[in-house]
Coordinates of C-alpha atoms and ligand atoms in Angstrom, one line a residue:
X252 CA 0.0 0.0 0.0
X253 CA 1.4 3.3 -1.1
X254 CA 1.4 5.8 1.9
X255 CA -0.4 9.4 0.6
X256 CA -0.2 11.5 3.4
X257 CA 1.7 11.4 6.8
X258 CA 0.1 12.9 10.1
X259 CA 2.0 13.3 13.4
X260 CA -0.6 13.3 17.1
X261 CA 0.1 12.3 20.1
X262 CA -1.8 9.3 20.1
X263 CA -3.4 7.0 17.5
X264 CA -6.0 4.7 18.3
X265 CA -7.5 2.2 16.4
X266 CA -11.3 1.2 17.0
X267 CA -13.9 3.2 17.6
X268 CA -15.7 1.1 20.0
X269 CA -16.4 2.0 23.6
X270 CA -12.7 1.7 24.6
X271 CA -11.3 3.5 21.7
X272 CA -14.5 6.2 21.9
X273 CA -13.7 7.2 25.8
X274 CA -10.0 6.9 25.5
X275 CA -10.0 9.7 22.5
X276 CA -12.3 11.6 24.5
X277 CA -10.6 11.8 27.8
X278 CA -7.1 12.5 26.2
X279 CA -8.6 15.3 23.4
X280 CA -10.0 17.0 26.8
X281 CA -6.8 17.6 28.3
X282 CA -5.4 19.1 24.7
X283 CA -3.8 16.0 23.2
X284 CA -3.8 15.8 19.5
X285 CA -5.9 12.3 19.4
X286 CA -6.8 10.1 16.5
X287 CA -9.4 7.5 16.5
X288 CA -9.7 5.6 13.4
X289 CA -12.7 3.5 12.7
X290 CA -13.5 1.0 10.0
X291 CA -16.7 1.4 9.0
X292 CA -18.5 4.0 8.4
X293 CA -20.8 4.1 11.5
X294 CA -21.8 2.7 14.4
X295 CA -24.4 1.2 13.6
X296 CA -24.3 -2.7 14.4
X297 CA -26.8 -4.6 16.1
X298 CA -26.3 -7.3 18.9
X299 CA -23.7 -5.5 20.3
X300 CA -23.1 -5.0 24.3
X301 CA -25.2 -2.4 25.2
X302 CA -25.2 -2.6 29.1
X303 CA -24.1 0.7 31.0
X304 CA -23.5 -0.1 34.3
X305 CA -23.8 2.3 37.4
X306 CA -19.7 2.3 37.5
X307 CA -19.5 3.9 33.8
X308 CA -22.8 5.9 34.6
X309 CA -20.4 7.3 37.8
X310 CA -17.7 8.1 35.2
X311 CA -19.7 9.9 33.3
X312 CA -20.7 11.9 36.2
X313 CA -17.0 12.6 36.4
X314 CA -16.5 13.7 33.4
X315 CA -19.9 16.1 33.3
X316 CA -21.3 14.3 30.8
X317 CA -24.2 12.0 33.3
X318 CA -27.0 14.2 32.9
X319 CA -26.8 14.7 28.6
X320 CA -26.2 10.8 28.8
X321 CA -29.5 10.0 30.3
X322 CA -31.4 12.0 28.5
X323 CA -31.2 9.9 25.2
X324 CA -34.1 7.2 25.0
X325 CA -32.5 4.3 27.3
X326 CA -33.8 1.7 29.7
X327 CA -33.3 2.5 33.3
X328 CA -33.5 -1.0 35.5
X329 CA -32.9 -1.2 39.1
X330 CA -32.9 -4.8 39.0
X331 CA -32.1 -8.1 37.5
X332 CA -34.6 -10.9 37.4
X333 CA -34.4 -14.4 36.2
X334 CA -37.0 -17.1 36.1
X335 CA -35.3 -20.3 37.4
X336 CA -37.6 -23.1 36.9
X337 CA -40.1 -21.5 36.9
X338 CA -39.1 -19.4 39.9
X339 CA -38.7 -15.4 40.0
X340 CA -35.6 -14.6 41.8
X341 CA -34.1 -11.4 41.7
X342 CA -30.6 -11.7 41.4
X343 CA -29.3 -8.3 41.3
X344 CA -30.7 -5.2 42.6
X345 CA -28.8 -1.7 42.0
X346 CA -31.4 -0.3 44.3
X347 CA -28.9 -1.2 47.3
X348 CA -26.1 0.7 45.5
X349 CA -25.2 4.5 46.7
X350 CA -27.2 6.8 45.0
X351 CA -27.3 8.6 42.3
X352 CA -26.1 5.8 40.1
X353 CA -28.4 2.8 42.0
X354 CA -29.8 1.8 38.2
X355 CA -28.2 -0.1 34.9
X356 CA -28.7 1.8 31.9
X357 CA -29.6 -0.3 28.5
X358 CA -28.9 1.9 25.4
X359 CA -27.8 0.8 22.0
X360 CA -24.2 0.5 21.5
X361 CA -24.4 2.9 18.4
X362 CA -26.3 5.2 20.6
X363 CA -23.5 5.4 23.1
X364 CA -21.1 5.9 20.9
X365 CA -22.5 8.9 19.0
X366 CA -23.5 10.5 22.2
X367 CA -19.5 10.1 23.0
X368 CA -18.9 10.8 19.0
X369 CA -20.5 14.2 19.8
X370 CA -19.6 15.0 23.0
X371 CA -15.9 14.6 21.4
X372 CA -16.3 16.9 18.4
X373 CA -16.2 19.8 20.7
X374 CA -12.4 19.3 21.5
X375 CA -10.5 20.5 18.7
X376 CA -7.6 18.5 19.2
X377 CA -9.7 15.1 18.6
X378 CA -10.2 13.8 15.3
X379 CA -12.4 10.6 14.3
X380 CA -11.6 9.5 11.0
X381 CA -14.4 6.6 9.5
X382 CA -14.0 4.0 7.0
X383 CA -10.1 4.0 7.8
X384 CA -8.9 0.6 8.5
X385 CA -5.2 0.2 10.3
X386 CA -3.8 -2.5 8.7
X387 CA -0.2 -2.2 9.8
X388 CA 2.0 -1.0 12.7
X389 CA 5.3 1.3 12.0
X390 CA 7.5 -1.0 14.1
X391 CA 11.3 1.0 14.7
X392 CA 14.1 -0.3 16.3
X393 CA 11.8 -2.4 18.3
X394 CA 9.2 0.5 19.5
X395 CA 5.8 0.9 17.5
X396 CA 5.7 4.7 16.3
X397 CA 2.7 4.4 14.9
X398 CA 0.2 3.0 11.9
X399 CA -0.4 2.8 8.3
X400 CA -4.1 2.7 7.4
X401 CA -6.5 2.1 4.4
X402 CA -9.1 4.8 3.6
X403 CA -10.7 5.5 0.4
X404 CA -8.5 8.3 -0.3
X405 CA -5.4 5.9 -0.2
X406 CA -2.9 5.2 2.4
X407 CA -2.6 7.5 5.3
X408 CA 0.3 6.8 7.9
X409 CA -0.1 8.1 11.4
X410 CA 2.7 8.6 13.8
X411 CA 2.2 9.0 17.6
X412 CA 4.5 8.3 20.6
X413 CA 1.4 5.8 21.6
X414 CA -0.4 3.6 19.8
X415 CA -3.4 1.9 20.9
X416 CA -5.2 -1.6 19.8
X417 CA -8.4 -0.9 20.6
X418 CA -9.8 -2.4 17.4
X419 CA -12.2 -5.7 19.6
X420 CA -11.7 -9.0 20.1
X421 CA -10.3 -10.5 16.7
X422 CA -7.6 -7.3 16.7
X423 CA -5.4 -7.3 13.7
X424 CA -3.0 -5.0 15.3
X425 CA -2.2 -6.8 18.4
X426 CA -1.3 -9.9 16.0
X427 CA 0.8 -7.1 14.4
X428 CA 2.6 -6.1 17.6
X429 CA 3.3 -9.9 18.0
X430 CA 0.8 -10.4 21.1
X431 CA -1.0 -13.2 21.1
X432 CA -4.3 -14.2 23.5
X433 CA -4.7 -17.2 25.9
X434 CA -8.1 -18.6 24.7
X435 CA -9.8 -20.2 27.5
X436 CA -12.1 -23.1 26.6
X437 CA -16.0 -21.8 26.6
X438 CA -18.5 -24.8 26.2
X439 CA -21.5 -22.5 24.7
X440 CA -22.1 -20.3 22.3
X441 CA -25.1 -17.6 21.6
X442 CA -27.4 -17.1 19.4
X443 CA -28.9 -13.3 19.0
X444 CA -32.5 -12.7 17.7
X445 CA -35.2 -9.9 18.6
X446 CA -38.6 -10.9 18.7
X447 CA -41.7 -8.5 19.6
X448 CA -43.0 -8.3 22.8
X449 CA -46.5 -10.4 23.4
X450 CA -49.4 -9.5 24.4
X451 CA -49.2 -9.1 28.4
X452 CA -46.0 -9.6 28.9
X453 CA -44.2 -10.3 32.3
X454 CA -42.1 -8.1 34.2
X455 CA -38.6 -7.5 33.0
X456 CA -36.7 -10.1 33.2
X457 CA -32.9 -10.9 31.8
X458 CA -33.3 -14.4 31.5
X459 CA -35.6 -17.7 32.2
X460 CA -33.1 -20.8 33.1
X461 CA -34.6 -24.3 32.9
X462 CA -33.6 -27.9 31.5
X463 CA -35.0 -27.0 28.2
X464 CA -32.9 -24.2 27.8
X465 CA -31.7 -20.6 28.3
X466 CA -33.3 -17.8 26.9
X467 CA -32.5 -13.9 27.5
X468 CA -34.9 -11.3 26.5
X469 CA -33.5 -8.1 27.0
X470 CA -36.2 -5.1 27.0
X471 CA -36.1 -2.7 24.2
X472 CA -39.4 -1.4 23.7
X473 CA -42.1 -3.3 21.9
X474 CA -39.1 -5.8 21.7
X475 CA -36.6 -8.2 23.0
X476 CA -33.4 -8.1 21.7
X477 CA -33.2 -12.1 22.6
X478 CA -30.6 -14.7 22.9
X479 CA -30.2 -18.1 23.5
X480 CA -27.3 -20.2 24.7
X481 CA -26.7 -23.2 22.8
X482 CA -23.8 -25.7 23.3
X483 CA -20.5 -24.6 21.8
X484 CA -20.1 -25.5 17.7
X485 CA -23.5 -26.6 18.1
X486 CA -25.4 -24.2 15.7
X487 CA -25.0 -26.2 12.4
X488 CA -26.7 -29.0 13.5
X489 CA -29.4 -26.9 15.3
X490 CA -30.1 -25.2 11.3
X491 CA -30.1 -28.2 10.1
X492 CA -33.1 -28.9 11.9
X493 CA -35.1 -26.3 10.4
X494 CA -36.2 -22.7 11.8
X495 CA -39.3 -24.4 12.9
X496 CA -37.4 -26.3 15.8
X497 CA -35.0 -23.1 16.8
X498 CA -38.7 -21.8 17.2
X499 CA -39.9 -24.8 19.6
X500 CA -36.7 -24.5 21.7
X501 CA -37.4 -21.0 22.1
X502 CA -41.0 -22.1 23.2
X503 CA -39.9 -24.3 25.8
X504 CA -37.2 -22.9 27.4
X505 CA -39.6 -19.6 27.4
X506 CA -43.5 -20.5 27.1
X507 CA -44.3 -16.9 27.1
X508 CA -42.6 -16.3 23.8
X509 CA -44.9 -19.2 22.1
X510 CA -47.4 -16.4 20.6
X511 CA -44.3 -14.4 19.0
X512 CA -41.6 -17.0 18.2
X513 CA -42.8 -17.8 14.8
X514 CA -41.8 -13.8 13.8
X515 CA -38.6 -15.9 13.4
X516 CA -38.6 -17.3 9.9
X517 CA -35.2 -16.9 8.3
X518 CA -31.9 -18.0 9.6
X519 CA -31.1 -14.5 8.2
X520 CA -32.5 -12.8 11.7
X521 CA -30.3 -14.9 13.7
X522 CA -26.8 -13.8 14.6
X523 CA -24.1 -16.2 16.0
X524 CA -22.0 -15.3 18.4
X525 CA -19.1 -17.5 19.0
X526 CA -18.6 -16.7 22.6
X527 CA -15.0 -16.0 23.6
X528 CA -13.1 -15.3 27.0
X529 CA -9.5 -14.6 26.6
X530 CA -6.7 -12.7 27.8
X531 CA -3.3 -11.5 26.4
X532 CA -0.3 -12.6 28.9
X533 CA 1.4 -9.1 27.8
X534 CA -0.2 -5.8 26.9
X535 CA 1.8 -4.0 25.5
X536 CA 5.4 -3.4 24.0
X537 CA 7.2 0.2 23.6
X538 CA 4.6 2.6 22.3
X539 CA 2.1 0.4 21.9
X540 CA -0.9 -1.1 24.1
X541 CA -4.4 -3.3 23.6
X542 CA -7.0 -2.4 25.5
X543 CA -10.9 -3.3 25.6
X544 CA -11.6 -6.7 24.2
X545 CA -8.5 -6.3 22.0
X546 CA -6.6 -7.1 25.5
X547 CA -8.8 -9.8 26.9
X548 CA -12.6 -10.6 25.0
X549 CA -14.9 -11.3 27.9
X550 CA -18.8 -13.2 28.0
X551 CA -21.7 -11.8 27.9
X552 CA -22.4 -13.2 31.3
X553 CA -23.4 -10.3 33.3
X554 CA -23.0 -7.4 30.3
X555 CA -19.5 -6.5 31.6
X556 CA -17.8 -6.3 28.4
X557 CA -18.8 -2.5 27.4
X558 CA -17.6 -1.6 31.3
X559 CA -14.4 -3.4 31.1
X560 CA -13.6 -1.7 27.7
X561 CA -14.3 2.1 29.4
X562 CA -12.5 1.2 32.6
X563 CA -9.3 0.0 30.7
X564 CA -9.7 3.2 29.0
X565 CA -9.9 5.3 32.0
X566 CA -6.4 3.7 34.0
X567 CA -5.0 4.5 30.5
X568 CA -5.4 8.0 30.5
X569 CA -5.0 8.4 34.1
X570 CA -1.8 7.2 34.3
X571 CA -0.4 8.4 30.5
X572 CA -2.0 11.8 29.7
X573 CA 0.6 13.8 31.2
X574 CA 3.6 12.1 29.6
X575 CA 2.1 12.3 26.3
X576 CA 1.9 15.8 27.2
X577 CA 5.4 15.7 26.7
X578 CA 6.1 13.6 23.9
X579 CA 6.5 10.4 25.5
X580 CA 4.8 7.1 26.3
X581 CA 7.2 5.2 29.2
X582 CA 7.1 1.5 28.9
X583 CA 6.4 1.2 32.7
X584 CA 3.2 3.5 32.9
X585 CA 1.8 0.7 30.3
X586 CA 3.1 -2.3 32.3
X587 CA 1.7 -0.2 35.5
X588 CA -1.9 -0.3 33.7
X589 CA -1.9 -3.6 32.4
X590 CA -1.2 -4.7 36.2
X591 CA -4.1 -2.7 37.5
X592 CA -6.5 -3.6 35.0
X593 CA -5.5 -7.6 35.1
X594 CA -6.9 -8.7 38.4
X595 CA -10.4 -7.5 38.1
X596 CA -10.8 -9.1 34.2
X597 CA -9.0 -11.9 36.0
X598 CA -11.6 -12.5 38.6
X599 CA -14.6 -11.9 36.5
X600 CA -13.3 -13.9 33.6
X601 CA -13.2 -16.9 36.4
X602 CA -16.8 -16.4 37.4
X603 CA -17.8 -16.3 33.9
X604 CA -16.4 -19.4 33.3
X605 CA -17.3 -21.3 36.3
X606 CA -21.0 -19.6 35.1
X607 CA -21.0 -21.5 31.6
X608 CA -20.7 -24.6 33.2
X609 CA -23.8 -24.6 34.7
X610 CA -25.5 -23.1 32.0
X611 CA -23.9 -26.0 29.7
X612 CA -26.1 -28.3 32.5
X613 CA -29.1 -26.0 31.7
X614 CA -28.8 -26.0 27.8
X615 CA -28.2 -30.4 28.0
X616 CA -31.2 -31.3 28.7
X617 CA -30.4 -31.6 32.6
X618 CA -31.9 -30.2 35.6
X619 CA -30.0 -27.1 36.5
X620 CA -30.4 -27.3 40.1
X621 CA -32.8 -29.1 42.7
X622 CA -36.2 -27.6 43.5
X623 CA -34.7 -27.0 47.4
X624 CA -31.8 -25.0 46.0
X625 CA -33.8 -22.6 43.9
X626 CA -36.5 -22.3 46.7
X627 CA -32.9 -22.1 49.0
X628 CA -31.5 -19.3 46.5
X629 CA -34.9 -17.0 46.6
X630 CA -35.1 -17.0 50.5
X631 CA -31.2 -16.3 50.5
X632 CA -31.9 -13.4 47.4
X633 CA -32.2 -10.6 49.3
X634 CA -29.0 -10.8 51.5
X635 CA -26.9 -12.1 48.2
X636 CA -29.0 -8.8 46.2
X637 CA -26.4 -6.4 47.3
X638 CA -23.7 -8.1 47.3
X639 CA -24.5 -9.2 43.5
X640 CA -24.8 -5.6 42.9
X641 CA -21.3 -4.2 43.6
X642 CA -20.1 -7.3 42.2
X643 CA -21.8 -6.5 38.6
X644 CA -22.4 -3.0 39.3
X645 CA -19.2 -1.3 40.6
X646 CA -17.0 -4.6 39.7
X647 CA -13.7 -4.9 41.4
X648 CA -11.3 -1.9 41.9
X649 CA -13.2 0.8 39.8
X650 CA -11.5 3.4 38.0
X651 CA -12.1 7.2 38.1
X652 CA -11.2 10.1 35.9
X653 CA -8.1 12.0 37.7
X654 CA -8.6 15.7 38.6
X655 CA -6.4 16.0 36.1
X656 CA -8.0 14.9 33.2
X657 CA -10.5 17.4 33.9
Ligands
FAD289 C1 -23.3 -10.2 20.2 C2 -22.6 -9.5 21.4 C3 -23.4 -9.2 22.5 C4 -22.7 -8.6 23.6 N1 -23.5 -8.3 24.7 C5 -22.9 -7.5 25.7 C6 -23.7 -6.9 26.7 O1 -24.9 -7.1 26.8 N2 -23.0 -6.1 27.5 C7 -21.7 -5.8 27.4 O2 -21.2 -5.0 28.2 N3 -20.9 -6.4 26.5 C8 -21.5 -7.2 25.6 N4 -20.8 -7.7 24.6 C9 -19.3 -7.3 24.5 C10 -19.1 -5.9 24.2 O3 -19.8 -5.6 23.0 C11 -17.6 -5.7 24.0 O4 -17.0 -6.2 25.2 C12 -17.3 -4.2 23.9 O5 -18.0 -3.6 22.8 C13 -15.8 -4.1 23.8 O6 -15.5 -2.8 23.4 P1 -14.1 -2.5 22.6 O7 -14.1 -1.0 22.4 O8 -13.0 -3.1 23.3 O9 -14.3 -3.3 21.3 P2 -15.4 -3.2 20.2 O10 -16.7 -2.8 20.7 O11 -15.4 -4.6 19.5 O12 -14.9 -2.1 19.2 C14 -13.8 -2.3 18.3 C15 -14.0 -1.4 17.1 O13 -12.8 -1.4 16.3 C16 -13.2 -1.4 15.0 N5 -12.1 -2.0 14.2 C17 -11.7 -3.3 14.2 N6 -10.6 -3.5 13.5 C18 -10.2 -2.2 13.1 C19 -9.1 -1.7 12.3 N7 -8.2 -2.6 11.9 N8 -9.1 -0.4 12.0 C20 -10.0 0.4 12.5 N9 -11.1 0.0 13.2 C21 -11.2 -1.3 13.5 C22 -14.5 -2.2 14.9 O14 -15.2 -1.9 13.8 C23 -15.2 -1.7 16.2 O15 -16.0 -0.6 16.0 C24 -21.3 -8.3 23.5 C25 -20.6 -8.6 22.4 C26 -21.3 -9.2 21.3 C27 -20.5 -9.5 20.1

């Protein structure tokens, strides 16, 4: 590819997903000359994480930003409920969290990112270029100074004392820096569907968990954006059966979604998603880092993934703004956030794991649990409720914007 122009910033970041979004927005507002280059030409893709949870809502507060936020057209929920075996528990409830942010917040990814896309604009020093693909690091001497990318204009290098992978899970540039994931095993997979709501419909719920199945129906509207686990490798043999017996497996797991499940007549309006948790052993190398999913790709299991992806995002800029500032990008401030950023995706990765192996039980045709531990779970609900709350909500060792990044 022939290079046509040559820009210098002070950082360049690839992906304009949630990580890459709030990292070019927190380093444009302190004055740093800040690329974010983004392959397609919006944000607009469905089944995409779209949980906000009270820790980024808090951020947001930090950054002044709270109160524009949630006045877009979101879902506000104050708890999670699941139907195990029939039985309503709730599993979660934000309600116990310190106000103001005692609530999850379900907006569109693309609706996120806009709002950030916008709120961004406004810095002068940011720029967000679309439909520019990074294909390849500038690799000198052993430090990355940068990246060559593909737009429709031609090629267009960009050099930066830091660059950063935050271009999702399968992340071309990390390959490129020569960092390669641990991938540990996942026994299911997901399928994503929406279906409209029926008539009468329960109370929110996230999920219902039984032998015959698992099946999320996240509220959006007059819909669900839906989703149903299915055993890992599994979906060619469940198409092979025809849509008409994705539809009754739907119906089981979920009776409630017998009236609407036939809405569901095309393979087309179901999305695979190949679940994935893994985790790079190193982060980074001299003037480069991966952050978001690009570092470690996480389950859907509790919506964390969007969280993770800011939080990363937030320890980066805490701890490099100022010596971009001046040029640089020390080795050891990236090492220093990979450290702080490891243990919590460590620990949740492990629960998400331990998670799937029960819902493998569910999804097998076996009893997930005995009738005295769900009725054992719903009596013990409301003293887990709060504990289940910081541990989705808040998560472990949550990050906040500096003074200084303000
Ligand atoms: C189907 C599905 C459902 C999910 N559900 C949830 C959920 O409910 N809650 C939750 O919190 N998380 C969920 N997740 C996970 C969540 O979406 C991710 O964890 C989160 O988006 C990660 O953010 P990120 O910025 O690291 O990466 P991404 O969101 O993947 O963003 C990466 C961006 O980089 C761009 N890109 C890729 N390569 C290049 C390149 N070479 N050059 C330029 N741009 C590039 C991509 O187009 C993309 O916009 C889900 C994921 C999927 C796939």
């Amino acid at each position: 590819m022939t290079v046509d122009s040559v820009i210098e910033r002070d950082c360049v970041i690839a992906g304009g997903g949630p990580a890459g979004m709030v990292l070019g927005y927190l380093l444009a507002r302190r004055g740093l000359r800040v690329t974010v280059l983004e392959k397609h030409g919006d944000f607009l893709r469905d089944f995409r994480g779209d949980t906000v949870h009270p820790s980024t809502v808090t951020l947001l507060g930090e950054l002044g930003l709270r109160h524009k936020f949630l006045e877009l057209p979101l879902t506000r929920l104050s708890t999670l409920d699941a139907v195990v075996d029939g039985q309503r528990l709730t599993i979660v409830d934000f309600g116990t969290l310190p106000l103001p942010d005692n609530f999850l917040v379900l907006a569109p990814q693309w609706d996120f990112l806009n709002f950030l896309a916008r709120e961004t604009a406004a810095f002068p020093t940011f720029e967000l270029r679309l439909r520019t693909e990074a294909t390849h690091l500038i690799i000198d001497g052993g430090q990355v100074r940068g990246v060559r990318a593909r737009t429709s204009d031609g090629g267009l290098e960009i050099r930066a004392p830091l660059t950063v992978a935050a271009d999702g899970r399968s992340s071309d540039l990390r390959a490129a820096a020569g960092l390669a994931p641990d991938n540990f095993g996942v026994p299911i997979d997901v399928l994503w569907f929406n279906l409209p709501k029926p008539p009468d419909p329960p109370p929110p719920t996230l999920g219902y968990i039984s032998a015959q199945g698992l099946v999320l129906t996240i509220n959006r509207g007059d819909r669900y954006q839906s989703g149903m686990a299915i055993r890992k490798g599994g979906f060619d043999g469940l198409r092979a059966g025809g849509i008409d017996a994705l539809q009754a497996k739907i119906a089981s797991a979920a009776p409630f979604l017998r009236p609407v499940v036939g809405t569901l007549t095309d393979w087309d309006q179901v999305k695979l998603l190949s679940v994935q948790i893994n985790r790079l052993r190193r982060w980074y190398r001299p003037g480069f880092i991966a952050i978001g999913d690009a570092a470690h790709a996480m389950s859907p299991m509790f919506g964390v993934g969007v969280n993770f992806a800011v939080q990363d995002a937030v320890a980066l800029a805490n701890a490099i703004a100022e010596d971009l500032a001046m040029g640089k990008a020390p080795t050891e401030k990236l090492a220093a956030v990979q450290r702080r950023r490891e243990m919590p995706v460590k620990i949740v990765q492990q629960v998400q794991r331990n998670g799937h192996r029960v819902l493998l039980r569910a999804t097998s045709g076996n009893r997930i649990a005995p009738r005295w531990f769900v009725m054992f779970l719903r009596a013990a609900s409301p003293l887990l409720r709060p504990v289940t709350a910081r541990f989705v909500g808040i998560g472990i060792r949550p990050e906040h914007v500096r003074s200084g990044s303000t």
